[in-house]
Tab-separated table of C-alpha atoms in Angstrom:
chain	number	residue	atom	x	y	z
A	1	MET	CA	121.070	79.253	76.601
A	2	ARG	CA	124.119	79.704	78.830
A	3	GLN	CA	125.021	82.347	81.352
A	4	ALA	CA	128.023	83.197	83.475
A	5	LEU	CA	128.899	85.773	86.104
A	6	GLU	CA	132.247	87.055	87.329
A	7	HIS	CA	133.529	90.010	89.374
A	8	LEU	CA	136.192	92.310	87.969
A	9	ARG	CA	138.057	94.182	90.681
A	10	ILE	CA	139.809	97.357	89.601
A	11	ASP	CA	142.304	99.213	91.792
A	12	VAL	CA	142.106	102.923	91.043
A	13	ARG	CA	144.580	105.563	92.182
A	14	GLY	CA	141.959	108.285	92.359
A	15	ARG	CA	139.702	110.351	90.140
A	16	GLY	CA	139.740	109.647	86.421
A	17	LEU	CA	138.810	107.252	83.648
A	18	VAL	CA	140.301	103.762	83.672
A	19	GLU	CA	139.893	101.719	80.504
A	20	ILE	CA	138.723	98.171	81.224
A	21	THR	CA	137.970	97.048	77.646
A	22	ALA	CA	140.738	94.417	77.526
A	23	GLN	CA	139.666	92.751	80.798
A	24	VAL	CA	136.029	92.672	79.669
A	25	ARG	CA	136.958	91.261	76.249
A	26	ASP	CA	139.038	88.532	77.923
A	27	TYR	CA	136.093	87.581	80.121
A	28	VAL	CA	133.709	87.368	77.134
A	29	ALA	CA	136.223	85.279	75.144
A	30	ARG	CA	136.498	82.751	78.001
A	31	GLN	CA	132.714	82.206	77.973
A	32	SER	CA	132.535	80.786	74.417
A	33	ILE	CA	129.231	82.507	73.715
A	34	GLU	CA	128.682	83.260	70.026
A	35	THR	CA	125.599	85.448	70.343
A	36	GLY	CA	124.363	87.068	73.517
A	37	LEU	CA	124.377	90.046	75.819
A	38	LEU	CA	126.914	91.255	78.352
A	39	THR	CA	125.769	93.300	81.315
A	40	LEU	CA	128.310	95.244	83.364
A	41	PHE	CA	127.280	96.593	86.764
A	42	CYS	CA	129.360	98.899	88.973
A	43	ARG	CA	128.568	98.209	92.635
A	44	HIS	CA	129.370	101.726	93.870
A	45	THR	CA	127.670	105.118	94.261
A	46	SER	CA	130.773	107.196	93.611
A	47	ALA	CA	132.046	105.520	90.449
A	48	SER	CA	130.331	104.753	87.150
A	49	LEU	CA	130.701	103.090	83.762
A	50	LEU	CA	131.041	104.704	80.341
A	51	ILE	CA	131.496	103.693	76.753
A	52	GLN	CA	133.629	106.420	75.258
A	53	GLU	CA	136.262	107.140	72.635
A	54	ASN	CA	139.518	105.334	73.376
A	55	ALA	CA	141.735	106.763	70.627
A	56	ASP	CA	142.407	110.330	71.779
A	57	PRO	CA	143.249	110.874	75.485
A	58	SER	CA	142.097	114.501	75.229
A	59	VAL	CA	138.508	113.202	75.192
A	60	ARG	CA	138.991	111.760	78.698
A	61	ARG	CA	140.610	114.964	79.937
A	62	ASP	CA	137.742	117.042	78.518
A	63	LEU	CA	135.171	114.740	80.145
A	64	GLU	CA	136.885	115.078	83.516
A	65	ARG	CA	136.986	118.881	83.212
A	66	TYR	CA	133.329	118.994	82.183
A	67	PHE	CA	132.207	116.929	85.179
A	68	ALA	CA	134.304	119.120	87.480
A	69	THR	CA	132.280	122.056	86.138
A	70	ILE	CA	128.792	120.573	86.488
A	71	ALA	CA	129.446	118.881	89.857
A	72	PRO	CA	132.152	120.996	91.492
A	73	GLU	CA	133.703	120.462	94.888
A	74	ASP	CA	132.147	123.385	96.729
A	75	PRO	CA	131.407	122.862	100.439
A	76	GLN	CA	128.815	125.677	100.305
A	77	ARG	CA	126.669	123.771	97.783
A	78	TYR	CA	126.100	120.450	99.546
A	79	GLU	CA	124.853	119.163	102.849
A	80	HIS	CA	126.279	115.646	102.415
A	81	ASP	CA	130.035	115.509	103.063
A	82	THR	CA	130.402	112.388	105.219
A	83	GLU	CA	133.556	111.235	103.431
A	84	GLY	CA	134.981	114.629	102.530
A	85	PRO	CA	134.470	117.461	100.033
A	86	ASP	CA	134.504	115.120	97.015
A	87	ASP	CA	131.745	112.887	98.454
A	88	MET	CA	128.588	114.588	97.163
A	89	PRO	CA	130.115	115.656	93.831
A	90	ALA	CA	131.047	111.978	93.302
A	91	HIS	CA	127.436	110.927	93.893
A	92	LEU	CA	126.196	113.592	91.462
A	93	ARG	CA	128.648	112.488	88.778
A	94	THR	CA	127.493	108.892	89.185
A	95	ALA	CA	123.843	109.981	88.966
A	96	LEU	CA	124.598	111.829	85.716
A	97	THR	CA	126.329	108.850	84.117
A	98	GLN	CA	125.435	105.184	84.693
A	99	VAL	CA	126.355	102.187	86.785
A	100	GLN	CA	125.167	99.590	84.253
A	101	LEU	CA	126.020	98.912	80.609
A	102	SER	CA	124.596	96.357	78.182
A	103	ILE	CA	126.743	95.344	75.221
A	104	PRO	CA	125.705	92.835	72.545
A	105	ILE	CA	127.923	89.861	71.705
A	106	GLU	CA	128.136	88.757	68.088
A	107	HIS	CA	130.530	86.115	66.687
A	108	ALA	CA	131.898	85.649	70.254
A	109	ALA	CA	133.024	89.291	70.453
A	110	LEU	CA	131.743	92.531	71.953
A	111	VAL	CA	129.888	94.678	69.448
A	112	LEU	CA	131.748	97.936	70.072
A	113	GLY	CA	132.412	100.670	67.552
A	114	THR	CA	135.880	101.269	66.129
A	115	TRP	CA	136.814	103.962	68.646
A	116	GLN	CA	134.717	102.772	71.603
A	117	GLY	CA	136.245	101.629	74.861
A	118	ILE	CA	134.707	100.642	78.189
A	119	TYR	CA	135.708	102.781	81.160
A	120	LEU	CA	135.356	102.799	84.888
A	121	PHE	CA	134.886	106.469	85.782
A	122	GLU	CA	136.227	107.015	89.296
A	123	HIS	CA	134.785	110.130	90.904
A	124	ARG	CA	136.705	110.168	94.213
A	125	HIS	CA	140.221	111.503	94.876
A	126	GLN	CA	141.242	108.636	97.141
A	127	ALA	CA	142.433	105.266	95.867
A	128	HIS	CA	139.757	102.561	95.907
A	129	ARG	CA	139.171	98.975	94.850
A	130	ARG	CA	136.074	98.956	92.653
A	131	ASP	CA	133.936	95.914	91.917
A	132	ILE	CA	132.339	95.452	88.489
A	133	VAL	CA	129.973	92.521	88.020
A	134	MET	CA	130.131	91.003	84.536
A	135	HIS	CA	127.166	88.851	83.515
A	136	VAL	CA	126.812	87.256	80.113
A	137	VAL	CA	123.861	85.355	78.682
A	138	GLY	CA	123.623	83.744	75.267
A	139	GLU	CA	124.464	80.701	73.176
């Protein structure tokens, strides 16, 4: 059994979905693990991870609009606003999604569906550098 760990740092320009599938696939390929499990962990409370359709960009736009509806920027709704009006909505959006993903590895490749991509979902308006920990275990 082998394991490896690496940090993927993603510079984001602001709110939105950033596809990271290619970077994650490259990492898995470098590990030479035929069968195993990849864990991705986002080390932030205002950004999250998603596996979502990567063929039609309207899916990402619809997701962003939906989250703006269920966790709107409304200063009357929230007490917490330490970093601005998008602070608490960003935390809510992270709570409603996930900061960790587990993806099987089979034949040295990620077991993703045909239209599935891996995304960092940035919930803040401001540009940030986000840190994703990639950990793989297998043989």
